[in-house]
Amino acid sequence: MFGLSRSTLLYYDRVGVLAPTGRSRSNYRLYSEADRKRLEEICSFRRAGLSIEDIRTLLSNRTERSTGLLERRLRAIGDEMRSLESQQRLLAGLLRAQAGGGPRGPVDKALFVEMLRAAGMDEAAMHRWHREFESRAPEAHQAFLRSLGIPEGEALRIRRWSLEGAPAAGRRKR
Amino acid sequence: MFGLSRSTLLYYDRVGVLAPTGRSRSNYRLYSEADRKRLEEICSFRRAGLSIEDIRTLLSNRTERSTGLLERRLRAIGDEMRSLESQQRLLAGLLRAQAGGGPRGPVDKALFVEMLRAAGMDEAAMHRWHREFESRAPEAHQAFLRSLGIPEGEALRIRRWSLEGAPAAGRRKR
DNA sequence: TTAACCATCACGTTGCGTGATTGTAG
DNA sequence: CCTACAATCACGCAACGTGATGGTTA
């Protein structure tokens, strides 16, 4: 139902995050509808990268301070992304050093982009930034693009590009 | 010398990626200058996120095949970033759902900074960005700060802060 | 002798996957 | 009886960290 393996369910039972409601008389695990609901939440949190331990905390303590855990995870994701970016820069340097100086192509046209790039942002980071902007304040995003002198058509393109990567169900590599 | 722990060196010896050149008569590990060089490379590759296995391959087969491995790692980094991005989106959705209506007010300083931070920028990167902005287009910088609702006084503080550590002539390493 | 090093070895971590062995349903 | 399920348990993975136990050096 959720694309999980049998051993995953056994593991969830073992660590106490999802115990089946009952057992058959021959000791087979019987999962109830409530279990299914719970598992659905577990999968959701797991896709958000939360640890089993954190998920157990969230589900046992669901009335309240879950927000802190989620925000903590958001910050951790930011850290991981920064780490990956620095790895990216390092690898790019290693490859450039080994293959001789390669021309990078037409870099960028806008001053704003150039400044962000000079500050260490790469394509992926800019995409993430646009996506944040678009998801948090779409009309402000539009206004901001207009303020950079970007024409309506391209602004729309950028905003659609910001949304690339569909929500939740079945992602594809872009 | 490289900020590694003792147990890390022991581990590197155990898995055969860095064996000390010799042993003292009481069986103590003795690392040579060549070992130090090798370890430096290992650290570099490790910072690029390469596995110990891959590093061993790279160091034993240093003539050629390395490029493929490095490029493979670059692609893997891209995958990981996309995964993190989807986690980010999911968490943002969960938080928005839990905290009620999304942020619909105008973009202020806090939101803008939070978006940049969520995109992976840290304090240092923001400082670099402000410096670029201030040096390339001071009045636009001022206008931009005003558009975020930042009062004149603080804007001036930020602009002066932007110049801190700015090189007198020529740019730093990029 | 005592402190402060070193050596080897075993086990813990995370989130499961992979058997091995044994029991059960149809 | 055969096949396809189920259950439990032990071990493995990556890259180390953390003791335990015992030898070496000043």
PDB file of C-alpha atoms in Angstrom, chain B residues 50-108:
ATOM      1  CA  LEU B  50      33.349  10.431  -1.671  1.00  0.00           C
ATOM      2  CA  SER B  51      33.192   7.034  -0.008  1.00  0.00           C
ATOM      3  CA  ILE B  52      36.298   5.380   1.404  1.00  0.00           C
ATOM      4  CA  GLU B  53      35.934   2.707  -1.243  1.00  0.00           C
ATOM      5  CA  ASP B  54      35.945   5.296  -4.031  1.00  0.00           C
ATOM      6  CA  ILE B  55      38.885   7.108  -2.501  1.00  0.00           C
ATOM      7  CA  ARG B  56      40.903   3.916  -2.408  1.00  0.00           C
ATOM      8  CA  THR B  57      40.090   3.374  -6.071  1.00  0.00           C
ATOM      9  CA  LEU B  58      41.093   6.931  -6.919  1.00  0.00           C
ATOM     10  CA  LEU B  59      44.398   6.738  -5.089  1.00  0.00           C
ATOM     11  CA  SER B  60      45.389   3.361  -6.481  1.00  0.00           C
ATOM     12  CA  ASN B  61      44.322   4.208 -10.009  1.00  0.00           C
ATOM     13  CA  ARG B  62      45.278   7.840 -10.095  1.00  0.00           C
ATOM     14  CA  THR B  63      46.154   7.986 -13.789  1.00  0.00           C
ATOM     15  CA  GLU B  64      42.733   8.234 -15.294  1.00  0.00           C
ATOM     16  CA  ARG B  65      39.461   6.678 -14.278  1.00  0.00           C
ATOM     17  CA  SER B  66      39.123   9.270 -11.563  1.00  0.00           C
ATOM     18  CA  THR B  67      37.062  11.658 -13.660  1.00  0.00           C
ATOM     19  CA  GLY B  68      34.222   9.232 -13.956  1.00  0.00           C
ATOM     20  CA  LEU B  69      34.036   8.723 -10.235  1.00  0.00           C
ATOM     21  CA  LEU B  70      34.096  12.436  -9.526  1.00  0.00           C
ATOM     22  CA  GLU B  71      31.367  13.115 -12.051  1.00  0.00           C
ATOM     23  CA  ARG B  72      29.317  10.310 -10.641  1.00  0.00           C
ATOM     24  CA  ARG B  73      29.599  11.898  -7.232  1.00  0.00           C
ATOM     25  CA  LEU B  74      28.492  15.231  -8.709  1.00  0.00           C
ATOM     26  CA  ARG B  75      25.364  13.609 -10.068  1.00  0.00           C
ATOM     27  CA  ALA B  76      24.721  11.879  -6.758  1.00  0.00           C
ATOM     28  CA  ILE B  77      24.979  15.253  -5.042  1.00  0.00           C
ATOM     29  CA  GLY B  78      22.358  16.575  -7.414  1.00  0.00           C
ATOM     30  CA  ASP B  79      20.078  13.696  -6.492  1.00  0.00           C
ATOM     31  CA  GLU B  80      20.577  14.283  -2.809  1.00  0.00           C
ATOM     32  CA  MET B  81      19.822  17.972  -3.205  1.00  0.00           C
ATOM     33  CA  ARG B  82      16.630  17.223  -5.046  1.00  0.00           C
ATOM     34  CA  SER B  83      15.655  14.813  -2.311  1.00  0.00           C
ATOM     35  CA  LEU B  84      16.343  17.449   0.321  1.00  0.00           C
ATOM     36  CA  GLU B  85      14.314  19.956  -1.653  1.00  0.00           C
ATOM     37  CA  SER B  86      11.298  17.687  -1.711  1.00  0.00           C
ATOM     38  CA  GLN B  87      11.677  17.129   2.026  1.00  0.00           C
ATOM     39  CA  GLN B  88      11.803  20.885   2.443  1.00  0.00           C
ATOM     40  CA  ARG B  89       8.597  21.340   0.487  1.00  0.00           C
ATOM     41  CA  LEU B  90       6.862  18.631   2.466  1.00  0.00           C
ATOM     42  CA  LEU B  91       7.899  20.153   5.781  1.00  0.00           C
ATOM     43  CA  ALA B  92       6.862  23.610   4.674  1.00  0.00           C
ATOM     44  CA  GLY B  93       3.465  22.165   3.828  1.00  0.00           C
ATOM     45  CA  LEU B  94       3.151  20.399   7.167  1.00  0.00           C
ATOM     46  CA  LEU B  95       4.106  23.522   9.076  1.00  0.00           C
ATOM     47  CA  ARG B  96       1.739  25.656   7.063  1.00  0.00           C
ATOM     48  CA  ALA B  97      -1.086  23.181   7.619  1.00  0.00           C
ATOM     49  CA  GLN B  98      -0.453  23.109  11.331  1.00  0.00           C
ATOM     50  CA  ALA B  99       0.108  26.803  11.916  1.00  0.00           C
ATOM     51  CA  GLY B 100      -2.975  27.905  10.025  1.00  0.00           C
ATOM     52  CA  GLY B 101      -2.891  30.291   7.098  1.00  0.00           C
ATOM     53  CA  GLY B 102       0.330  30.870   5.232  1.00  0.00           C
ATOM     54  CA  PRO B 103       2.307  34.077   5.335  1.00  0.00           C
ATOM     55  CA  ARG B 104       0.364  36.453   3.166  1.00  0.00           C
ATOM     56  CA  GLY B 105       1.764  39.763   4.370  1.00  0.00           C
ATOM     57  CA  PRO B 106       4.244  41.789   2.387  1.00  0.00           C
ATOM     58  CA  VAL B 107       7.790  40.532   2.226  1.00  0.00           C
ATOM     59  CA  ASP B 108       9.711  41.952   5.107  1.00  0.00           C
TER      60      ASP B 108
END
